[in-house]
Short mmCIF file of C-alpha atoms in Angstrom, two decimals:
data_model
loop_
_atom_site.label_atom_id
_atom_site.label_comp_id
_atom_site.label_asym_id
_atom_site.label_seq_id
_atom_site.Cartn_x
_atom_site.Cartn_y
_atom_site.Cartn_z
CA UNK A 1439 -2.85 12.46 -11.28
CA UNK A 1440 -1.42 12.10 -14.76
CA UNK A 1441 -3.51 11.76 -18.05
CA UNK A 1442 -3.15 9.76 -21.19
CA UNK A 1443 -1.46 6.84 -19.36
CA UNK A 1444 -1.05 3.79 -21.59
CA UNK A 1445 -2.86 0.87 -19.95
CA UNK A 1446 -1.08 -1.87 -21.37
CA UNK A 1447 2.47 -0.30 -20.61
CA UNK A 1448 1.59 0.03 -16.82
CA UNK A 1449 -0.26 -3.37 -15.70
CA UNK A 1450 2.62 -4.72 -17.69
CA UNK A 1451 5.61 -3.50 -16.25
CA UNK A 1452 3.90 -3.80 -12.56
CA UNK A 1453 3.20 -7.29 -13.45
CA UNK A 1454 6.89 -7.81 -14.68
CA UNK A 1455 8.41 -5.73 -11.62
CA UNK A 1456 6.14 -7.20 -8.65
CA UNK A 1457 6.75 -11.04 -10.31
CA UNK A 1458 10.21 -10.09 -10.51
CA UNK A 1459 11.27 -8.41 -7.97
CA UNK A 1460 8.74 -7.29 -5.22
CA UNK A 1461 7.63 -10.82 -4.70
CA UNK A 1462 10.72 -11.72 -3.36
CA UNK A 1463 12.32 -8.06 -1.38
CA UNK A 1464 9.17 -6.60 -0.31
CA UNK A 1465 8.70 -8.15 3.34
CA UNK A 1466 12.51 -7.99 4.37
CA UNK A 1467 12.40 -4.59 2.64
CA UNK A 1468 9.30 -2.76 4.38
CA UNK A 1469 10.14 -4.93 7.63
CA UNK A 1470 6.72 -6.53 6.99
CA UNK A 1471 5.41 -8.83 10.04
CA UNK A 1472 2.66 -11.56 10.50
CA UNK A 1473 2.88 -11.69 14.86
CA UNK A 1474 -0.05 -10.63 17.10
CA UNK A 1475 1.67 -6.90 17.92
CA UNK A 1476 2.19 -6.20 14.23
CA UNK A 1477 -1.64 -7.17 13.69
CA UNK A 1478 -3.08 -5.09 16.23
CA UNK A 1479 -0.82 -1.66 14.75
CA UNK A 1480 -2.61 -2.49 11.66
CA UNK A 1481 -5.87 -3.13 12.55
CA UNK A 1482 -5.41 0.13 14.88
CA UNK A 1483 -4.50 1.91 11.63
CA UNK A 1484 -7.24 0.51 9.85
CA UNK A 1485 -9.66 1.50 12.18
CA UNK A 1486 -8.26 5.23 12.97
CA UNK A 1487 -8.30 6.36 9.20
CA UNK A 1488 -12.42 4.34 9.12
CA UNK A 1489 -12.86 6.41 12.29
CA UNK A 1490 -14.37 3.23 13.68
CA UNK A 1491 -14.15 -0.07 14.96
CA UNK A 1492 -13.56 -2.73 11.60
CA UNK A 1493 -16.37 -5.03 11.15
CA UNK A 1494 -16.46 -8.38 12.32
CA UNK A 1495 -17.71 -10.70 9.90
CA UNK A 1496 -18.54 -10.95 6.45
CA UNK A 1497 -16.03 -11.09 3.49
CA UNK A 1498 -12.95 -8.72 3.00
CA UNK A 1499 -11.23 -7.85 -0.19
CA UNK A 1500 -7.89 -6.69 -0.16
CA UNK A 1501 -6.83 -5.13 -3.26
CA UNK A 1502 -3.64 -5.15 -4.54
CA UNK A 1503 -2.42 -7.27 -1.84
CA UNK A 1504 1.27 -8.08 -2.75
CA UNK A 1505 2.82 -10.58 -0.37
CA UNK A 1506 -0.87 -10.37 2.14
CA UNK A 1507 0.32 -7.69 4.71
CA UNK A 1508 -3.31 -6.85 5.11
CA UNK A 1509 -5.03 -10.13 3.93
CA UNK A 1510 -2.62 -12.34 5.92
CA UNK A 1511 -2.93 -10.29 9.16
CA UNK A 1512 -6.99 -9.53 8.87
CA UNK A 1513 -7.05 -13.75 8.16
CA UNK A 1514 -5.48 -14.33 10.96
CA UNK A 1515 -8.00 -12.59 13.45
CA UNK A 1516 -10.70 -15.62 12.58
CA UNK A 1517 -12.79 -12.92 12.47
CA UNK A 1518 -14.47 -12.82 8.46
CA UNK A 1519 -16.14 -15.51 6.84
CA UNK A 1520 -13.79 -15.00 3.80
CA UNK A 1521 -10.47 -13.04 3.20
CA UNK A 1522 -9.84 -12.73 -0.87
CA UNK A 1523 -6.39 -11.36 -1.55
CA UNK A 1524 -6.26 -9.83 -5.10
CA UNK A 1525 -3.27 -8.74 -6.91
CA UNK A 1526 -1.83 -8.59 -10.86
CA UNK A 1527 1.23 -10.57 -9.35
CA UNK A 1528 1.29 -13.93 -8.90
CA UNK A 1529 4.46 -14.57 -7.81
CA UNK A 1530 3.41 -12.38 -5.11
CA UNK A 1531 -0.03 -14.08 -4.21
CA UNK A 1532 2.28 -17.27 -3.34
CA UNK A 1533 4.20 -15.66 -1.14
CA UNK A 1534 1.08 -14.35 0.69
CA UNK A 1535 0.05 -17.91 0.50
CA UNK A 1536 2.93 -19.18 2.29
CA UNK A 1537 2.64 -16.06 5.03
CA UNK A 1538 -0.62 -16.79 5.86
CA UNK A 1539 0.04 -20.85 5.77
CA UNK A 1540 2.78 -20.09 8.09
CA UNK A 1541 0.56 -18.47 10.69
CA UNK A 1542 -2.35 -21.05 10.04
CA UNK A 1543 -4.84 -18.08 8.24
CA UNK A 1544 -6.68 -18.99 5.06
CA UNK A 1545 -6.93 -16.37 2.66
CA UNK A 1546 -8.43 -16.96 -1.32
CA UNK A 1547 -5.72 -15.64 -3.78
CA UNK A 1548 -7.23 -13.96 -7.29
CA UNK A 1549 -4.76 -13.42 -9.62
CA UNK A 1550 -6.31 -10.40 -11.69
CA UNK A 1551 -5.35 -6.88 -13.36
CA UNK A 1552 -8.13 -5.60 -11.52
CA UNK A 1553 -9.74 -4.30 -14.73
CA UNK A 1554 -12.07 -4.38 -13.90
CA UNK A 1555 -12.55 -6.64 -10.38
CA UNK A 1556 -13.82 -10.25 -11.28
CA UNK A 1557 -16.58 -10.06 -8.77
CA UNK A 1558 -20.09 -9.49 -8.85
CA UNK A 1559 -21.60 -6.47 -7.69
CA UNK A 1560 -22.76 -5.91 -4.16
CA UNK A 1561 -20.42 -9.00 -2.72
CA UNK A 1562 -18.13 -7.49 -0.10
CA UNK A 1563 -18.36 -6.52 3.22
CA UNK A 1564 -14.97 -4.39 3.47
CA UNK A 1565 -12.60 -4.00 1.01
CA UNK A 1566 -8.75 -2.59 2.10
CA UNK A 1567 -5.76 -1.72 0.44
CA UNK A 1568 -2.19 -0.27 0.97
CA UNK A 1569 -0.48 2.11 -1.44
CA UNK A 1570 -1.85 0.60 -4.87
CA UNK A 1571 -3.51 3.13 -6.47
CA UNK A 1572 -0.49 5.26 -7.66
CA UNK A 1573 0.28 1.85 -9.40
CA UNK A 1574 -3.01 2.34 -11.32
CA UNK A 1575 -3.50 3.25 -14.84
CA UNK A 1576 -6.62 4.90 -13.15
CA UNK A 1577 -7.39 5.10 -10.20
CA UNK A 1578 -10.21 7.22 -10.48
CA UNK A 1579 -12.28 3.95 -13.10
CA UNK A 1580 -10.92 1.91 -10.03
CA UNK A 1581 -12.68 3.73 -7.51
CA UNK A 1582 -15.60 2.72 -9.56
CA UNK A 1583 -15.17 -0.80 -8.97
CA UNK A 1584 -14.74 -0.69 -5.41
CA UNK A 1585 -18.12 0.93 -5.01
CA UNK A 1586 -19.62 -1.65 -7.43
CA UNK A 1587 -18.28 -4.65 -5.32
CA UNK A 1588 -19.21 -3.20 -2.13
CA UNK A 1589 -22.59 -4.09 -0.58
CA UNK A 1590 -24.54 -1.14 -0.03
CA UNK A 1591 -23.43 0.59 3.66
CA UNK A 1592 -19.97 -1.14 3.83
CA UNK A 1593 -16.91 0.57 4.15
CA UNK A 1594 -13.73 0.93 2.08
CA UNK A 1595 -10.15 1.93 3.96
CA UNK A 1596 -7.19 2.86 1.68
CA UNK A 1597 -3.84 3.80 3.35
CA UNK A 1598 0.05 4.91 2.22
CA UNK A 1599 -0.96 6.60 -0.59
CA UNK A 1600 2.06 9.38 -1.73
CA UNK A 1601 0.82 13.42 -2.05
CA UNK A 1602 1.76 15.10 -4.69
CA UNK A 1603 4.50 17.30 -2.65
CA UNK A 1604 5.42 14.00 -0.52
CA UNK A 1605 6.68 12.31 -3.75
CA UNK A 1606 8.40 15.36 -4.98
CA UNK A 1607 10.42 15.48 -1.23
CA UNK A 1608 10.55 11.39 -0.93
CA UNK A 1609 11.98 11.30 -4.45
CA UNK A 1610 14.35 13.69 -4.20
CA UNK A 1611 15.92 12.54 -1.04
CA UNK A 1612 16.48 9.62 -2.66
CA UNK A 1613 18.77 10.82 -5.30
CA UNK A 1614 22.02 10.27 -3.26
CA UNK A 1615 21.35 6.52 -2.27
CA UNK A 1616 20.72 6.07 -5.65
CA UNK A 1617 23.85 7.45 -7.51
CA UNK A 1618 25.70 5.56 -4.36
CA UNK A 1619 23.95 2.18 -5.16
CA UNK A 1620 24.67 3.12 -8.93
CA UNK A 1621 28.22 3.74 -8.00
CA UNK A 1622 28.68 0.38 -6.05
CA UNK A 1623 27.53 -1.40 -8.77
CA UNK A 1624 29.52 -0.25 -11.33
CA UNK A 1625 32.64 -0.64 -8.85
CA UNK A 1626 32.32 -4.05 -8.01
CA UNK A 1627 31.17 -5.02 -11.98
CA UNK A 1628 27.84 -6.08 -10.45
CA UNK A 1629 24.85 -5.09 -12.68
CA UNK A 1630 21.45 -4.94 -11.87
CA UNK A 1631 19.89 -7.11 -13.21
CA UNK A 1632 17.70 -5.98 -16.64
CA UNK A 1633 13.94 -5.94 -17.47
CA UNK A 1634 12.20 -3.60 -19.20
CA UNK A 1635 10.69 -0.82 -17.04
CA UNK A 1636 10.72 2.57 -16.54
CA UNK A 1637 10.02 4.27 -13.17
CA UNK A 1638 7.46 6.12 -13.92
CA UNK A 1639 5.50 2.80 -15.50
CA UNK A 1640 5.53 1.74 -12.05
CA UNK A 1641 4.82 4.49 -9.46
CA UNK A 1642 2.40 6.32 -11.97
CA UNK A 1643 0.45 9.14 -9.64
CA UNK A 1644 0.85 10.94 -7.10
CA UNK A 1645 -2.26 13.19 -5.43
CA UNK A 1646 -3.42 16.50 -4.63
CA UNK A 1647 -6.34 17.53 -2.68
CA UNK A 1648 -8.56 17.99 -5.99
CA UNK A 1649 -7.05 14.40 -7.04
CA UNK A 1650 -8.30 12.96 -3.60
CA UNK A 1651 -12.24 14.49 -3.98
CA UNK A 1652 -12.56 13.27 -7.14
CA UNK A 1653 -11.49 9.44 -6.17
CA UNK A 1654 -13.80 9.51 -3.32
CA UNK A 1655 -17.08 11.84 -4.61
CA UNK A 1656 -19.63 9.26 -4.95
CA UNK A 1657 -19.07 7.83 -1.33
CA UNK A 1658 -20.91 8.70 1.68
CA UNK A 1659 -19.22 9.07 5.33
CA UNK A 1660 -15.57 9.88 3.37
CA UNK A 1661 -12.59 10.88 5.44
CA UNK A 1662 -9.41 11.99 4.39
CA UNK A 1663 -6.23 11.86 6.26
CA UNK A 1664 -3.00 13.15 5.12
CA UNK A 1665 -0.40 12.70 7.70
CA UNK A 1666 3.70 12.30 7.76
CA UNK A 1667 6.63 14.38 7.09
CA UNK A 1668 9.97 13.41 8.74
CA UNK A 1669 9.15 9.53 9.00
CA UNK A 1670 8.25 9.01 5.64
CA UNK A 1671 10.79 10.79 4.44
CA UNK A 1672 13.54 9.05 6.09
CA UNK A 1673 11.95 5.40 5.89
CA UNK A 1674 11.53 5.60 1.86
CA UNK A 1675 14.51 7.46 1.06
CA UNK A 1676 16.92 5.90 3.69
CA UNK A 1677 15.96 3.27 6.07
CA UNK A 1678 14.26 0.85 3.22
CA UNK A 1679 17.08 0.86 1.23
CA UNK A 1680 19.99 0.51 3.67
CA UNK A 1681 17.11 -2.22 5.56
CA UNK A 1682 17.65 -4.42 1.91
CA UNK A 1683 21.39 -4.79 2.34
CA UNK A 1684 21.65 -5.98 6.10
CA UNK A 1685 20.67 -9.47 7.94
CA UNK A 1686 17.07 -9.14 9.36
CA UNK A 1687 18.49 -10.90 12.44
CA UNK A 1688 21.19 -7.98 12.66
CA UNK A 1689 20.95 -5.47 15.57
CA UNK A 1690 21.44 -3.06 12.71
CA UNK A 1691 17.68 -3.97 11.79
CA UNK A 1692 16.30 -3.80 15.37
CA UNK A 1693 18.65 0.23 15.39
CA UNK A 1694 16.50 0.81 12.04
CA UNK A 1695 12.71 0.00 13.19
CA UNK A 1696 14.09 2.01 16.59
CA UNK A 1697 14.80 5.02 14.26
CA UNK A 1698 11.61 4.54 12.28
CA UNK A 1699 9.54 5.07 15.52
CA UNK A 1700 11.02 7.98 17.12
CA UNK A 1701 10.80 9.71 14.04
CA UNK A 1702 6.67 8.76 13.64
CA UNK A 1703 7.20 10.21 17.83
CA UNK A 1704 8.22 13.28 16.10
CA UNK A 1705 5.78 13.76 13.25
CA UNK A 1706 2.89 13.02 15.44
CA UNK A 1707 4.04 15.45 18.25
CA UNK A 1708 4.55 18.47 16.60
CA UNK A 1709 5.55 18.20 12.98
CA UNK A 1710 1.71 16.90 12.19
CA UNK A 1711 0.22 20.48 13.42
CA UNK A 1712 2.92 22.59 11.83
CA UNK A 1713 2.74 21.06 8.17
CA UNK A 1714 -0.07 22.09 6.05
CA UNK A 1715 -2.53 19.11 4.99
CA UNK A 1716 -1.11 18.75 1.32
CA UNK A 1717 1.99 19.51 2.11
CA UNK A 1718 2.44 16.10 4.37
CA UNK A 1719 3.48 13.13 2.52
CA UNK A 1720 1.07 10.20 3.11
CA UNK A 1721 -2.45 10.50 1.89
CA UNK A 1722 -5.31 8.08 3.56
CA UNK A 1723 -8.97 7.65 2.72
CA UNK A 1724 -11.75 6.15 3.77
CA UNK A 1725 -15.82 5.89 2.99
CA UNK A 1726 -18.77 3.57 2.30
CA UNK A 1727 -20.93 3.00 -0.46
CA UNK A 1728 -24.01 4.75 0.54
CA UNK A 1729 -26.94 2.91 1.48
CA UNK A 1730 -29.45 1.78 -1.06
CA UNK A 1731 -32.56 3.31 0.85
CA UNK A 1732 -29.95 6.80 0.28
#
Protein backbone atom coordinates (compact mmCIF):
# COMPACT_ATOMS: atom_id res chain seq x y z
CA UNK A 1 0.00 0.00 0.00
CA UNK A 2 1.30 3.47 -0.68
CA UNK A 3 1.80 6.28 2.00
CA UNK A 4 1.27 9.98 2.05
CA UNK A 5 -1.69 9.78 -0.39
CA UNK A 6 -3.51 13.11 -0.74
CA UNK A 7 -7.14 12.58 0.24
CA UNK A 8 -8.69 15.24 -1.55
CA UNK A 9 -6.80 14.41 -4.93
CA UNK A 10 -8.13 10.74 -4.84
CA UNK A 11 -12.01 10.87 -3.77
CA UNK A 12 -11.86 13.62 -6.32
CA UNK A 13 -10.65 12.24 -9.34
CA UNK A 14 -12.69 8.80 -8.53
CA UNK A 15 -15.65 10.95 -8.15
CA UNK A 16 -14.85 12.79 -11.53
CA UNK A 17 -13.81 9.39 -13.36
CA UNK A 18 -16.76 7.01 -12.02
CA UNK A 19 -19.45 10.17 -12.78
CA UNK A 20 -17.77 10.44 -15.96
CA UNK A 21 -17.00 7.61 -17.29
CA UNK A 22 -17.58 4.32 -15.28
CA UNK A 23 -21.19 5.15 -14.81
CA UNK A 24 -21.84 4.75 -18.22
CA UNK A 25 -18.95 1.68 -19.68
CA UNK A 26 -18.72 -0.32 -16.66
CA UNK A 27 -21.60 -3.03 -17.20
CA UNK A 28 -21.04 -3.50 -21.08
CA UNK A 29 -17.34 -3.35 -20.13
CA UNK A 30 -17.02 -6.11 -17.25
CA UNK A 31 -20.02 -8.02 -19.06
CA UNK A 32 -21.96 -7.26 -15.84
CA UNK A 33 -25.47 -9.24 -15.56
CA UNK A 34 -28.69 -8.92 -13.38
CA UNK A 35 -30.41 -12.76 -14.55
CA UNK A 36 -30.94 -15.62 -12.05
CA UNK A 37 -27.52 -17.66 -13.37
CA UNK A 38 -25.38 -14.55 -12.97
CA UNK A 39 -26.88 -14.20 -9.30
CA UNK A 40 -26.28 -17.55 -8.16
CA UNK A 41 -22.14 -17.32 -9.54
CA UNK A 42 -22.10 -14.44 -7.27
CA UNK A 43 -23.71 -15.44 -4.39
CA UNK A 44 -21.57 -18.81 -4.88
CA UNK A 45 -18.54 -16.49 -4.82
CA UNK A 46 -19.71 -14.70 -1.98
CA UNK A 47 -20.22 -17.55 0.00
CA UNK A 48 -16.87 -19.60 -1.00
CA UNK A 49 -14.43 -16.68 0.01
CA UNK A 50 -17.11 -16.35 3.72
CA UNK A 51 -16.54 -20.12 3.75
CA UNK A 52 -20.25 -20.27 4.47
CA UNK A 53 -23.66 -20.03 3.52
CA UNK A 54 -24.65 -15.83 3.30
CA UNK A 55 -27.16 -14.87 5.79
CA UNK A 56 -30.63 -14.55 5.15
CA UNK A 57 -32.08 -11.59 6.56
CA UNK A 58 -31.17 -8.50 8.07
CA UNK A 59 -29.63 -5.42 6.25
CA UNK A 60 -26.65 -5.53 3.71
CA UNK A 61 -24.29 -2.78 2.86
CA UNK A 62 -22.54 -2.81 -0.21
CA UNK A 63 -19.73 -0.51 -0.35
CA UNK A 64 -18.57 1.09 -3.16
CA UNK A 65 -21.24 -0.29 -5.22
CA UNK A 66 -20.83 1.38 -8.70
CA UNK A 67 -23.65 0.48 -11.06
CA UNK A 68 -25.20 -2.38 -8.01
CA UNK A 69 -23.52 -5.63 -9.33
CA UNK A 70 -23.70 -6.85 -5.79
CA UNK A 71 -26.56 -4.68 -4.34
CA UNK A 72 -28.79 -5.21 -7.40
CA UNK A 73 -28.24 -9.02 -7.52
CA UNK A 74 -28.32 -9.64 -3.42
CA UNK A 75 -31.86 -7.27 -3.80
CA UNK A 76 -33.11 -9.33 -6.01
CA UNK A 77 -33.03 -12.65 -3.86
CA UNK A 78 -36.00 -10.99 -1.49
CA UNK A 79 -33.99 -12.30 0.94
CA UNK A 80 -32.73 -8.97 3.43
CA UNK A 81 -34.90 -6.63 5.02
CA UNK A 82 -32.79 -3.77 3.47
CA UNK A 83 -30.08 -3.58 0.67
CA UNK A 84 -28.12 0.04 0.97
CA UNK A 85 -25.89 0.57 -2.02
CA UNK A 86 -23.14 3.16 -1.16
CA UNK A 87 -20.82 4.76 -3.51
CA UNK A 88 -18.88 8.45 -4.03
CA UNK A 89 -20.57 8.33 -7.60
CA UNK A 90 -23.76 9.33 -8.22
CA UNK A 91 -24.06 9.05 -11.61
CA UNK A 92 -23.35 5.57 -10.86
CA UNK A 93 -25.95 4.98 -7.97
CA UNK A 94 -28.66 5.84 -10.84
CA UNK A 95 -27.64 3.47 -12.94
CA UNK A 96 -27.82 0.84 -10.14
CA UNK A 97 -31.17 2.34 -9.61
CA UNK A 98 -32.38 1.66 -12.95
CA UNK A 99 -30.67 -2.14 -12.82
CA UNK A 100 -32.34 -3.05 -9.95
CA UNK A 101 -35.82 -1.19 -11.14
CA UNK A 102 -35.43 -3.21 -14.17
CA UNK A 103 -35.43 -6.54 -12.37
CA UNK A 104 -38.13 -5.28 -9.78
CA UNK A 105 -35.32 -5.24 -6.56
CA UNK A 106 -35.32 -2.27 -4.23
CA UNK A 107 -32.11 -1.22 -3.10
CA UNK A 108 -31.45 2.39 -0.88
CA UNK A 109 -28.75 4.44 -2.79
CA UNK A 110 -26.23 6.70 -0.34
CA UNK A 111 -24.33 8.91 -2.15
CA UNK A 112 -21.15 9.32 0.22
CA UNK A 113 -17.15 9.50 0.15
CA UNK A 114 -17.30 6.93 2.62
CA UNK A 115 -15.26 9.06 5.05
CA UNK A 116 -16.15 8.02 7.10
CA UNK A 117 -19.62 5.71 6.50
CA UNK A 118 -22.80 7.83 7.41
CA UNK A 119 -24.17 5.10 9.56
CA UNK A 120 -24.39 4.45 13.05
CA UNK A 121 -22.43 1.95 14.69
CA UNK A 122 -23.51 -1.62 15.13
CA UNK A 123 -26.34 -1.31 12.12
CA UNK A 124 -25.49 -3.98 9.56
CA UNK A 125 -25.92 -7.39 9.21
CA UNK A 126 -23.36 -8.03 6.18
CA UNK A 127 -21.58 -5.64 4.47
CA UNK A 128 -19.88 -6.66 0.71
CA UNK A 129 -17.83 -5.11 -1.70
CA UNK A 130 -15.96 -5.68 -5.06
CA UNK A 131 -12.53 -4.25 -5.86
CA UNK A 132 -12.88 -0.74 -4.01
CA UNK A 133 -10.36 -0.57 -1.70
CA UNK A 134 -7.34 0.04 -4.07
CA UNK A 135 -9.59 3.13 -4.92
CA UNK A 136 -9.13 4.18 -1.26
CA UNK A 137 -7.08 6.91 0.10
CA UNK A 138 -6.90 4.27 2.99
CA UNK A 139 -8.00 1.43 3.12
CA UNK A 140 -6.60 0.41 6.21
CA UNK A 141 -9.00 3.83 8.31
CA UNK A 142 -11.71 2.10 6.05
CA UNK A 143 -11.40 -1.17 7.47
CA UNK A 144 -12.16 0.68 10.59
CA UNK A 145 -15.46 1.66 9.55
CA UNK A 146 -16.61 -1.53 8.38
CA UNK A 147 -16.04 -3.03 11.79
CA UNK A 148 -17.76 0.00 13.40
CA UNK A 149 -20.97 -0.47 11.23
CA UNK A 150 -21.08 -4.07 11.64
CA UNK A 151 -23.20 -5.57 14.45
CA UNK A 152 -21.17 -7.55 16.63
CA UNK A 153 -20.77 -11.44 15.01
CA UNK A 154 -21.65 -10.39 11.38
CA UNK A 155 -19.57 -10.96 8.60
CA UNK A 156 -17.79 -8.80 6.03
CA UNK A 157 -16.82 -10.40 2.30
CA UNK A 158 -14.49 -8.32 0.06
CA UNK A 159 -13.55 -9.73 -3.40
CA UNK A 160 -11.29 -8.63 -6.76
CA UNK A 161 -8.92 -6.95 -4.95
CA UNK A 162 -5.34 -6.64 -7.23
CA UNK A 163 -1.85 -8.19 -5.39
CA UNK A 164 0.87 -6.38 -5.50
CA UNK A 165 2.66 -8.74 -8.28
CA UNK A 166 -0.91 -9.16 -10.08
CA UNK A 167 -0.94 -5.38 -10.85
CA UNK A 168 2.64 -5.29 -11.82
CA UNK A 169 1.76 -8.43 -14.56
CA UNK A 170 -2.00 -7.00 -15.32
CA UNK A 171 -0.45 -3.59 -15.97
CA UNK A 172 2.13 -4.47 -17.97
CA UNK A 173 0.23 -6.62 -20.32
CA UNK A 174 -1.67 -3.87 -20.93
CA UNK A 175 0.91 -1.67 -22.41
CA UNK A 176 0.34 -2.83 -26.07
CA UNK A 177 -3.55 -2.27 -26.15
CA UNK A 178 -2.81 0.88 -24.88
CA UNK A 179 -0.19 2.42 -27.31
CA UNK A 180 -2.69 0.62 -30.05
CA UNK A 181 -5.80 2.49 -28.66
CA UNK A 182 -3.37 5.60 -28.41
CA UNK A 183 -2.41 5.00 -31.96
CA UNK A 184 -6.06 4.70 -33.29
CA UNK A 185 -6.88 7.72 -31.84
CA UNK A 186 -4.45 9.83 -33.06
CA UNK A 187 -5.07 8.19 -36.66
CA UNK A 188 -8.53 8.80 -37.01
CA UNK A 189 -8.15 12.61 -35.18
CA UNK A 190 -10.39 11.21 -32.44
CA UNK A 191 -9.30 12.38 -28.93
CA UNK A 192 -10.21 11.12 -25.80
CA UNK A 193 -11.99 13.00 -24.31
CA UNK A 194 -10.14 15.31 -21.30
CA UNK A 195 -10.60 15.51 -17.48
CA UNK A 196 -8.21 15.86 -15.09
CA UNK A 197 -6.85 12.56 -13.71
CA UNK A 198 -3.99 10.72 -13.37
CA UNK A 199 -3.88 6.89 -13.18
CA UNK A 200 -2.48 6.44 -10.28
CA UNK A 201 -5.30 8.96 -8.52
CA UNK A 202 -7.55 6.29 -9.43
CA UNK A 203 -6.21 2.72 -8.92
CA UNK A 204 -4.13 3.89 -5.78
CA UNK A 205 -2.90 0.35 -4.00
CA UNK A 206 -2.15 -2.62 -4.69
CA UNK A 207 -1.44 -5.49 -1.72
CA UNK A 208 0.99 -7.74 -0.31
CA UNK A 209 0.55 -10.32 2.24
CA UNK A 210 1.75 -7.85 5.16
CA UNK A 211 -0.76 -5.21 3.43
CA UNK A 212 -3.63 -7.89 3.69
CA UNK A 213 -2.96 -8.73 7.79
CA UNK A 214 -2.93 -5.43 8.61
CA UNK A 215 -6.52 -4.57 6.83
CA UNK A 216 -8.03 -7.49 8.46
CA UNK A 217 -6.15 -7.74 12.23
CA UNK A 218 -8.90 -6.73 14.41
CA UNK A 219 -11.43 -9.33 12.89
CA UNK A 220 -12.19 -12.65 14.14
CA UNK A 221 -12.87 -15.85 11.78
CA UNK A 222 -10.61 -13.91 8.78
CA UNK A 223 -9.86 -15.77 5.60
CA UNK A 224 -7.78 -14.83 2.91
CA UNK A 225 -7.92 -16.02 -0.59
CA UNK A 226 -5.63 -15.06 -3.28
CA UNK A 227 -6.45 -16.84 -6.42
CA UNK A 228 -5.95 -16.16 -10.45
CA UNK A 229 -3.19 -16.00 -12.84
CA UNK A 230 -3.98 -16.61 -16.56
CA UNK A 231 -7.75 -15.36 -16.37
CA UNK A 232 -7.14 -12.25 -14.85
CA UNK A 233 -4.53 -11.55 -16.79
CA UNK A 234 -6.13 -11.93 -20.05
CA UNK A 235 -9.68 -10.47 -18.99
CA UNK A 236 -8.06 -6.98 -17.68
CA UNK A 237 -5.44 -6.61 -20.13
CA UNK A 238 -7.33 -8.00 -23.25
CA UNK A 239 -10.80 -9.19 -23.20
CA UNK A 240 -12.26 -5.86 -21.29
CA UNK A 241 -10.89 -3.68 -23.57
CA UNK A 242 -11.51 -5.32 -26.97
CA UNK A 243 -15.30 -6.30 -24.97
CA UNK A 244 -15.78 -2.04 -25.02
CA UNK A 245 -15.47 -1.74 -28.77
CA UNK A 246 -17.91 -4.60 -30.00
CA UNK A 247 -21.96 -4.95 -29.94
CA UNK A 248 -22.98 -6.87 -26.73
CA UNK A 249 -25.42 -8.71 -29.01
CA UNK A 250 -22.29 -9.74 -31.25
CA UNK A 251 -21.19 -13.43 -31.30
CA UNK A 252 -17.84 -11.78 -30.81
CA UNK A 253 -19.12 -11.10 -27.11
CA UNK A 254 -20.62 -14.59 -26.52
CA UNK A 255 -16.49 -15.95 -28.23
CA UNK A 256 -15.17 -13.47 -25.35
CA UNK A 257 -17.14 -14.70 -22.05
CA UNK A 258 -16.32 -18.40 -23.83
CA UNK A 259 -12.58 -17.45 -23.60
CA UNK A 260 -12.95 -15.91 -20.16
CA UNK A 261 -14.14 -19.33 -18.77
CA UNK A 262 -11.82 -21.77 -20.14
CA UNK A 263 -9.14 -19.74 -19.03
CA UNK A 264 -10.73 -19.57 -15.08
CA UNK A 265 -10.90 -23.86 -16.29
CA UNK A 266 -7.26 -23.43 -16.47
CA UNK A 267 -6.27 -21.41 -13.43
CA UNK A 268 -8.39 -23.48 -11.21
CA UNK A 269 -7.03 -26.85 -12.59
CA UNK A 270 -3.57 -26.54 -12.30
CA UNK A 271 -2.23 -23.03 -12.53
CA UNK A 272 -3.93 -22.32 -8.83
CA UNK A 273 -1.49 -25.11 -7.16
CA UNK A 274 1.59 -24.18 -9.12
CA UNK A 275 1.57 -20.28 -8.38
CA UNK A 276 2.69 -19.19 -5.06
CA UNK A 277 -0.11 -17.35 -2.87
CA UNK A 278 1.26 -13.69 -3.50
CA UNK A 279 2.31 -14.28 -6.57
CA UNK A 280 -1.52 -14.85 -7.96
CA UNK A 281 -3.27 -11.81 -8.99
CA UNK A 282 -6.65 -11.47 -7.20
CA UNK A 283 -6.68 -10.99 -3.49
CA UNK A 284 -10.10 -11.90 -1.42
CA UNK A 285 -10.96 -11.48 2.23
CA UNK A 286 -13.30 -12.19 4.48
CA UNK A 287 -14.12 -11.96 8.54
CA UNK A 288 -16.57 -10.79 11.22
CA UNK A 289 -16.51 -8.37 13.82
CA UNK A 290 -15.97 -10.43 16.82
CA UNK A 291 -18.62 -10.92 19.20
CA UNK A 292 -19.21 -8.52 22.01
CA UNK A 293 -19.22 -11.31 24.82
CA UNK A 294 -15.31 -11.88 22.91
Amino acid sequence: MKKNINATTVLDTNRRFHDEVEAGQYDNRMGVKFDAASRQQMIGELEKVAGCPLPREGIVLDVAAGTGNLSVNLAATGWFRRVIAVDISRNSLEVARKNAHEINARITPLCSDMQPLPLKDNTIDLIVGCAFLHHLPDPVQFMKEIYRVLKPGCPFIIVGEPTHIGAMIINGAKTPLVFLNTLKRWITHRPEKSIPWKHHHIDVHCFTKKDTHLLVESFSAVRIITEGFFEPIISQSFLVPIRTQINPQSWLHSFFQKLSFLSKKIDSSFLGSLIPGFCRTTLKLSGKKPSSFT
